[in-house]
Amino acid sequence: MPAGLCWLLLGVVLAFGVAASPAQASRANHYDFYIKETKVTRLCHEKTILAVNGQFPGPTIYARNGDVVVVNVYNQGNKNITLHWHGVDQPRNPWFDGPEYITQCPIQPGEWWNVDVEQLLERTKRTGADVNISDANTINGQPGDLFPCSQNGTFRTLVEHGKTYLLRIINAGLTNEMFFGVAGHRLTVVGTDGRYLKPFTVESIMISPGQTMNAILVADRPTNGSGNSRYYMAARTFVTNPNIGVDNTTATAILEYTDAPPSAGPPDFPNLPAVHDIATATAYTAQLRSLVTKEHPIDVPAHVDEHMLMTIAVNLLPCGANETCEGPIGSRFAASLNNVSFVAPPIDILDAYYSSMRGVYEPDFPNKPPFFFNFTTSLPLNQSFTKPGTKVKVVEYGTVVEVVFQDTGILGAENHPTHLHGFSFYVVGRGSGNFDKSKDPATYNLVDPPYQNTVSVPKAGWAAIRFRASNPGVWFMHCHFDRHTVWGMDTVFIVKNGKTPDAQMMPRPPTMPKC
């Protein structure tokens, strides 16, 4: 059994913290979250951020499987907020899933950039341009001692020789996939998105925004004075589109042996893959397979009721008459699924569905793209436009849905970490090029596919997922790159109620905020 438990959050925001023991976890299920402004200093700059209970990263919730967790959220900041509980399926209870204007109105008031992130987002939305790259990546909110004014804040974790540690690694960033490794140590990956995997050992992992990975680290380095006592844990951006700007910095934390003589020199550095190393990332992802034991069975649907081919694209929208846009040919950057660029309505879709309001959304999201071409090639700029709309996909309770995500090269092919709220799904297949429905399903893995809630759709390729629509409600699906979500690479699944009481959505809580 692991001797220690650590949390790592990877992405533009990377975090690493020490968790409490399981015995402590089962006793605390009620939490108060106060959202308020907090001053922090990073990279020699002081700025104000919204934090939970004054902590950055925020507090950890401890629970056992089957526990009921109650979190009271008090917005004491200066802007509207929502909270999403990533990877928690919220059975029959979409009301508290979080995304604004999808399942709720925002809670009214009363990653690392040196600039104000809200101003950065507003400028991007106003001009239609791409998002400026970040100034640093961080681990546990700290960029590490390779950055100015960061030596004293570098995160450190202490280990003892001979003991085994479980690392819970979370990519909490919103802009890039990440490579992560620990110098001098190999990582045995045992789980992803809260589900067990067949163990495999690697020098580094690749993790997408929103994903979690569980990995075993054995503290087995020499402690007789011949070896180093300190080792860098490091995270570096992984980017598949060479045409976009990238934060090419490396965030670091330090793993230190408490029972070894102090090291005089700097910590050893891990051999991380290069920023554009697609081959390593692809080989890593291919090793994700469900454990499949008597204690941890899987239930891969063999029969599919509804097939969807969903193209993923970065597009353009015309610039409005009163706008000054900085995108290509005077347009705005946009993004789409099946050539629909999602527009959030002024009233949340869940309320509109629950109350049978008309005119808030259109229940006709298409099962396939409007036209077919060689999806993996680029198109001329004047053929790269999409159409805005608030279209949702409605499915009957119990329907088995297969979605094949197809990346396109319309304005440049790239990986897309795609997340579905309310469900986990089996990633039954993936490949390069255009999906061929007459050949590619024969390559599916229906024996031990990984069970995830975020899938990395490969650059100029496809990924196939299957899930059973057994969670009634309204559920957001989106690319986990925040700029793509803002641009419209989203849609919504509405799962109808079943016939029995336990297959029906819970009623609207009276405490839900109003629009």
XYZ file of C-alpha atoms in Angstrom, residues 64-501:
438
model
C -15.541 8.142 0.520
C -17.524 6.472 -2.224
C -21.208 6.876 -1.368
C -20.797 9.838 0.993
C -23.064 12.864 0.749
C -21.046 16.082 0.517
C -22.725 19.423 1.196
C -20.865 22.577 0.123
C -22.317 25.994 0.937
C -20.920 28.604 -1.472
C -20.881 32.279 -0.505
C -19.851 34.724 -3.213
C -18.088 37.580 -1.470
C -16.226 38.661 -4.598
C -16.981 41.364 -7.134
C -18.204 39.280 -10.096
C -20.611 36.488 -10.910
C -19.277 32.946 -10.437
C -20.235 29.300 -10.785
C -18.479 26.169 -9.507
C -18.250 22.886 -11.453
C -17.407 19.628 -9.676
C -15.210 18.049 -12.331
C -15.658 14.294 -12.753
C -18.608 14.111 -10.341
C -21.566 12.817 -12.329
C -24.251 14.484 -10.153
C -26.767 11.602 -10.566
C -30.218 12.976 -11.473
C -29.126 16.340 -10.109
C -27.823 18.637 -12.858
C -28.876 21.713 -10.884
C -25.529 22.011 -9.115
C -23.257 20.910 -11.984
C -22.147 24.506 -12.440
C -21.645 25.834 -15.996
C -23.387 29.191 -16.256
C -26.383 29.508 -18.572
C -26.245 25.751 -19.153
C -27.434 24.354 -15.815
C -27.687 27.465 -13.693
C -27.559 31.222 -13.559
C -24.358 32.528 -11.974
C -24.048 33.141 -8.252
C -24.030 36.905 -7.939
C -21.463 38.698 -5.734
C -22.739 39.594 -1.740
C -4.477 30.914 -14.598
C -0.776 32.271 -14.387
C -0.760 35.622 -16.224
C 0.804 38.743 -14.757
C -2.049 40.749 -16.266
C -5.603 40.718 -14.962
C -7.164 37.519 -16.347
C -10.648 39.040 -16.543
C -9.323 41.945 -18.623
C -7.451 39.457 -20.814
C -10.662 37.518 -21.476
C -12.717 40.638 -22.131
C -10.173 41.942 -24.627
C -10.170 38.590 -26.418
C -13.965 38.550 -26.636
C -14.068 42.185 -27.765
C -11.476 41.908 -30.538
C -12.058 38.325 -31.652
C -8.310 37.667 -31.390
C -6.496 34.722 -29.852
C -5.607 34.663 -26.145
C -2.159 35.899 -25.162
C 0.131 33.162 -23.892
C 0.652 32.887 -20.148
C 3.779 34.090 -18.353
C 4.375 30.819 -16.517
C 3.060 27.407 -15.603
C 2.791 26.559 -11.919
C 2.820 23.588 -9.545
C 0.633 24.112 -6.500
C 0.284 27.721 -7.533
C 4.066 28.214 -7.709
C 6.115 28.458 -10.927
C 9.268 27.062 -9.295
C 12.775 28.327 -8.671
C 13.665 28.703 -12.357
C 11.601 31.916 -12.334
C 12.431 35.300 -10.779
C 11.173 36.022 -7.260
C 10.105 32.361 -6.906
C 12.914 30.666 -4.990
C 11.240 30.921 -1.600
C 7.821 29.824 -2.846
C 8.829 26.668 -4.729
C 6.697 23.758 -3.604
C 8.540 20.928 -1.827
C 7.368 17.505 -0.797
C 9.343 15.232 1.545
C 9.775 11.473 1.063
C 11.573 8.647 2.873
C 13.737 6.056 1.177
C 12.007 2.730 0.574
C 8.477 4.030 0.877
C 5.844 4.124 -1.882
C 3.748 7.199 -2.658
C 0.534 7.719 -4.581
C 0.462 10.900 -6.645
C -2.909 12.281 -7.699
C -2.126 14.421 -10.727
C -4.696 16.927 -11.982
C -4.381 19.215 -14.963
C -6.245 22.213 -13.593
C -5.188 24.455 -16.444
C -7.396 25.635 -19.268
C -5.011 26.268 -22.160
C -2.660 23.327 -22.777
C -2.004 19.640 -22.343
C 1.061 18.923 -20.226
C 3.987 16.538 -19.830
C 4.967 15.756 -16.219
C 7.839 13.760 -14.753
C 10.035 13.335 -11.674
C 13.804 13.259 -12.087
C 15.412 9.915 -11.220
C 12.065 8.185 -10.722
C 9.650 6.311 -12.960
C 5.899 6.624 -12.514
C 3.543 3.646 -12.542
C 0.180 4.915 -13.780
C -2.733 3.101 -12.083
C -5.808 5.272 -12.677
C -7.423 8.069 -14.622
C -10.534 10.167 -14.001
C -11.293 8.211 -10.833
C -11.132 4.753 -12.482
C -8.485 2.025 -12.193
C -6.194 1.241 -15.121
C -3.957 -1.688 -15.939
C -0.681 -0.435 -14.419
C 2.065 0.705 -16.767
C 5.348 2.449 -16.032
C 6.690 5.539 -17.803
C 9.283 8.264 -17.412
C 6.643 10.956 -17.926
C 2.909 11.286 -18.397
C 0.800 13.377 -20.765
C -2.323 14.820 -19.205
C -5.038 16.993 -20.747
C -6.877 19.905 -19.103
C -9.555 18.514 -16.830
C -7.999 15.053 -16.647
C -6.711 13.292 -13.555
C -4.038 10.617 -13.343
C -3.068 8.425 -10.385
C 0.558 7.290 -10.345
C 2.755 5.295 -7.962
C 6.221 6.629 -7.129
C 8.733 4.459 -5.269
C 11.308 6.454 -3.308
C 14.247 4.194 -4.220
C 17.151 6.540 -4.913
C 20.471 5.915 -3.102
C 20.817 7.589 0.286
C 24.426 6.619 1.102
C 25.862 9.973 0.092
C 26.615 8.987 -3.512
C 23.344 10.307 -4.887
C 21.375 13.532 -4.871
C 18.789 14.045 -2.156
C 16.671 16.471 -4.200
C 14.897 15.896 -7.498
C 12.850 18.231 -9.645
C 9.232 17.427 -10.394
C 8.585 19.293 -13.608
C 5.719 20.113 -15.987
C 6.043 21.355 -19.562
C 3.423 22.340 -22.110
C 2.500 19.893 -24.897
C 1.174 21.602 -28.039
C 0.174 19.976 -31.322
C -0.471 23.100 -33.410
C 2.858 24.759 -34.306
C 1.051 27.853 -35.584
C -0.161 29.069 -32.200
C 1.818 30.783 -29.466
C 2.867 28.630 -26.548
C 4.032 29.129 -22.995
C 7.314 27.218 -23.386
C 8.281 27.566 -19.720
C 8.830 24.647 -17.354
C 7.277 24.686 -13.905
C 9.144 22.898 -11.132
C 8.657 21.582 -7.625
C 11.135 19.630 -5.508
C 10.983 16.068 -4.196
C 13.395 15.783 -1.269
C 14.581 12.748 0.713
C 14.516 13.433 4.434
C 16.831 10.518 5.260
C 19.660 11.388 2.843
C 22.648 13.721 3.296
C 21.896 17.237 2.007
C 22.861 17.909 -1.601
C 25.302 20.689 -2.375
C 24.282 21.127 -5.981
C 20.964 21.816 -7.691
C 18.264 19.143 -7.931
C 18.430 16.662 -10.799
C 16.119 17.538 -13.723
C 13.761 15.063 -15.448
C 14.031 14.242 -19.143
C 10.714 15.661 -20.344
C 9.525 15.279 -23.947
C 9.780 18.267 -26.255
C 6.861 20.675 -26.537
C 5.711 19.261 -29.913
C 6.493 15.559 -29.225
C 3.296 14.031 -30.596
C 4.789 10.521 -30.851
C 5.457 10.310 -27.105
C 2.024 11.658 -26.231
C 0.311 9.235 -28.619
C 2.259 6.256 -27.263
C 1.326 7.246 -23.720
C -2.392 7.582 -24.454
C -2.419 4.189 -26.199
C -1.470 2.511 -22.898
C -4.643 3.627 -21.074
C -6.728 0.465 -20.521
C -9.276 -0.365 -17.835
C -8.186 -2.756 -15.086
C -11.140 -5.180 -15.539
C -11.200 -7.458 -12.513
C -13.967 -9.081 -10.494
C -13.775 -6.185 -8.049
C -13.609 -3.584 -10.830
C -15.811 -4.776 -13.708
C -16.667 -2.758 -16.785
C -19.827 -2.616 -18.865
C -19.003 -1.565 -22.422
C -22.214 -1.243 -24.448
C -22.047 -3.697 -27.355
C -25.070 -2.295 -29.178
C -25.354 1.375 -30.185
C -28.730 3.095 -30.504
C -27.534 6.436 -31.828
C -24.381 7.177 -33.830
C -22.917 10.681 -34.018
C -19.982 11.941 -36.062
C -18.907 15.245 -34.567
C -16.389 17.432 -36.362
C -14.224 19.729 -34.237
C -13.005 22.936 -35.812
C -11.527 26.357 -35.205
C -13.344 28.739 -37.537
C -14.132 32.355 -38.228
C -17.192 34.548 -37.778
C -17.801 37.819 -39.631
C -16.962 40.947 -37.705
C -20.042 42.909 -36.632
C -20.857 46.282 -38.123
C -19.795 48.176 -34.985
C -16.837 45.930 -34.108
C -13.120 46.260 -34.778
C -11.843 42.692 -35.015
C -8.241 41.516 -34.940
C -8.775 38.030 -36.350
C -7.770 36.921 -39.876
C -9.202 38.998 -42.755
C -10.929 41.292 -40.284
C -12.989 38.473 -38.759
C -13.394 36.971 -35.304
C -11.980 33.627 -34.206
C -14.706 31.091 -33.522
C -14.959 27.348 -32.950
C -17.591 24.765 -33.683
C -18.934 21.244 -33.394
C -20.566 20.036 -36.621
C -20.232 23.621 -37.880
C -22.406 24.999 -35.057
C -20.666 27.621 -32.914
C -22.472 27.425 -29.570
C -23.979 30.596 -28.137
C -24.966 30.583 -24.469
C -28.524 31.884 -23.946
C -29.509 34.587 -21.409
C -31.568 31.988 -19.484
C -29.928 28.734 -18.477
C -30.911 25.764 -20.623
C -31.747 23.551 -17.647
C -34.367 25.991 -16.348
C -35.776 26.405 -19.844
C -36.038 22.637 -20.323
C -37.461 22.021 -16.858
C -40.067 24.759 -17.284
C -40.836 23.980 -20.960
C -39.817 27.482 -22.091
C -39.706 28.006 -25.837
C -37.176 29.987 -27.814
C -34.194 29.494 -25.472
C -32.536 26.669 -27.415
C -33.054 24.555 -30.527
C -33.312 20.769 -29.981
C -31.810 19.853 -33.355
C -28.045 19.556 -32.934
C -27.004 17.494 -35.992
C -25.716 13.913 -35.797
C -23.192 14.603 -38.575
C -21.461 17.589 -40.176
C -23.363 19.515 -42.854
C -20.840 18.572 -45.559
C -17.982 16.090 -45.926
C -14.471 16.773 -47.196
C -10.949 15.711 -46.306
C -11.357 16.850 -42.697
C -7.659 16.801 -41.848
C -6.660 19.451 -44.405
C -6.971 23.195 -44.071
C -9.453 25.331 -45.982
C -9.015 28.767 -47.558
C -9.845 31.531 -45.097
C -12.981 32.507 -47.000
C -14.290 28.935 -46.575
C -13.514 28.734 -42.844
C -16.634 30.443 -41.521
C -19.157 28.794 -39.210
C -22.660 29.617 -37.995
C -23.660 30.564 -34.428
C -26.530 28.793 -32.697
C -27.818 27.391 -29.413
C -28.435 23.839 -30.582
C -28.691 20.885 -28.170
C -28.871 17.115 -28.601
C -31.909 15.438 -27.017
C -31.779 11.694 -26.264
C -34.169 9.250 -24.625
C -33.295 7.809 -21.229
C -31.213 4.634 -21.542
C -30.071 5.337 -25.109
C -26.587 4.041 -25.924
C -24.779 6.865 -27.718
C -21.583 6.579 -29.726
C -19.825 9.827 -30.572
C -16.887 9.848 -32.964
C -15.001 13.117 -32.521
C -13.245 14.080 -35.742
C -10.558 16.756 -35.620
C -10.360 19.047 -38.638
C -7.606 21.199 -40.071
C -9.832 24.107 -41.071
C -7.638 26.678 -39.317
C -5.008 24.204 -38.169
C -5.393 20.686 -36.756
C -4.598 20.070 -33.088
C -5.460 17.873 -30.121
C -8.744 18.674 -28.366
C -9.398 17.530 -24.767
C -13.164 17.027 -24.827
C -15.125 16.782 -21.574
C -18.697 15.600 -21.015
C -20.485 16.650 -17.836
C -22.742 14.203 -16.030
C -21.138 11.064 -17.470
C -18.049 8.972 -17.804
C -17.636 7.148 -21.100
C -15.628 4.353 -22.651
C -12.980 5.474 -25.143
C -13.431 2.541 -27.520
C -11.242 3.710 -30.378
C -8.944 6.335 -31.815
C -6.936 6.779 -34.962
C -5.337 9.191 -37.402
C -6.851 10.707 -40.500
C -10.534 10.655 -41.410
C -12.801 8.230 -39.587
C -13.996 5.422 -41.908
C -17.270 3.994 -40.624
C -16.863 0.909 -42.827
C -13.420 -0.035 -41.504
C -12.489 1.723 -38.261
C -15.125 0.185 -35.918
C -13.420 -3.175 -36.484
C -10.402 -1.766 -34.613
C -12.412 -0.782 -31.519
C -11.356 -2.033 -28.096
C -14.510 -3.377 -26.439
C -12.583 -5.541 -23.950
C -10.748 -3.095 -21.682
C -11.189 0.495 -22.965
C -10.432 3.285 -20.467
C -13.416 4.814 -18.667
C -12.944 8.575 -18.681
C -14.785 11.886 -18.590
C -12.233 13.769 -20.705
C -10.776 12.361 -23.922
C -7.869 13.809 -25.874
C -8.970 13.800 -29.514
C -5.760 13.386 -31.551
C -4.532 16.005 -33.977
C -5.846 15.319 -37.508
C -7.478 12.183 -36.178
C -10.513 10.805 -34.371
C -11.607 9.304 -31.065
C -14.751 7.228 -30.449
C -16.613 7.139 -27.130
C -19.676 5.223 -25.935
C -21.963 5.924 -22.998
C -25.409 4.938 -21.802
C -27.668 7.950 -21.272
C -28.829 6.906 -17.813
C -28.408 10.250 -16.040
C -31.443 12.455 -16.767
C -30.831 16.181 -17.032
C -28.960 18.809 -19.006
C -25.240 18.168 -19.511
C -22.587 20.399 -21.047
C -20.011 18.994 -23.485
C -17.043 21.129 -24.528
C -13.398 21.318 -25.450
C -11.370 21.907 -22.285
C -9.191 24.549 -23.901
C -10.877 27.623 -22.493
C -10.376 29.746 -25.613
C -12.196 27.079 -27.658
C -15.043 26.933 -25.143
C -15.421 30.717 -25.300
C -15.347 30.567 -29.103
C -18.201 28.027 -29.239
C -16.689 24.503 -29.327
C -19.542 23.293 -27.136
C -22.946 21.680 -27.140
C -25.445 20.291 -24.634
C -26.946 16.841 -24.170
C -30.467 16.746 -22.750
C -31.287 13.290 -21.396
C -35.000 12.763 -20.899
C -36.518 11.220 -17.779
C -37.013 7.481 -17.578
C -40.218 5.791 -16.463
C -39.310 4.938 -12.854
C -38.774 7.454 -10.023
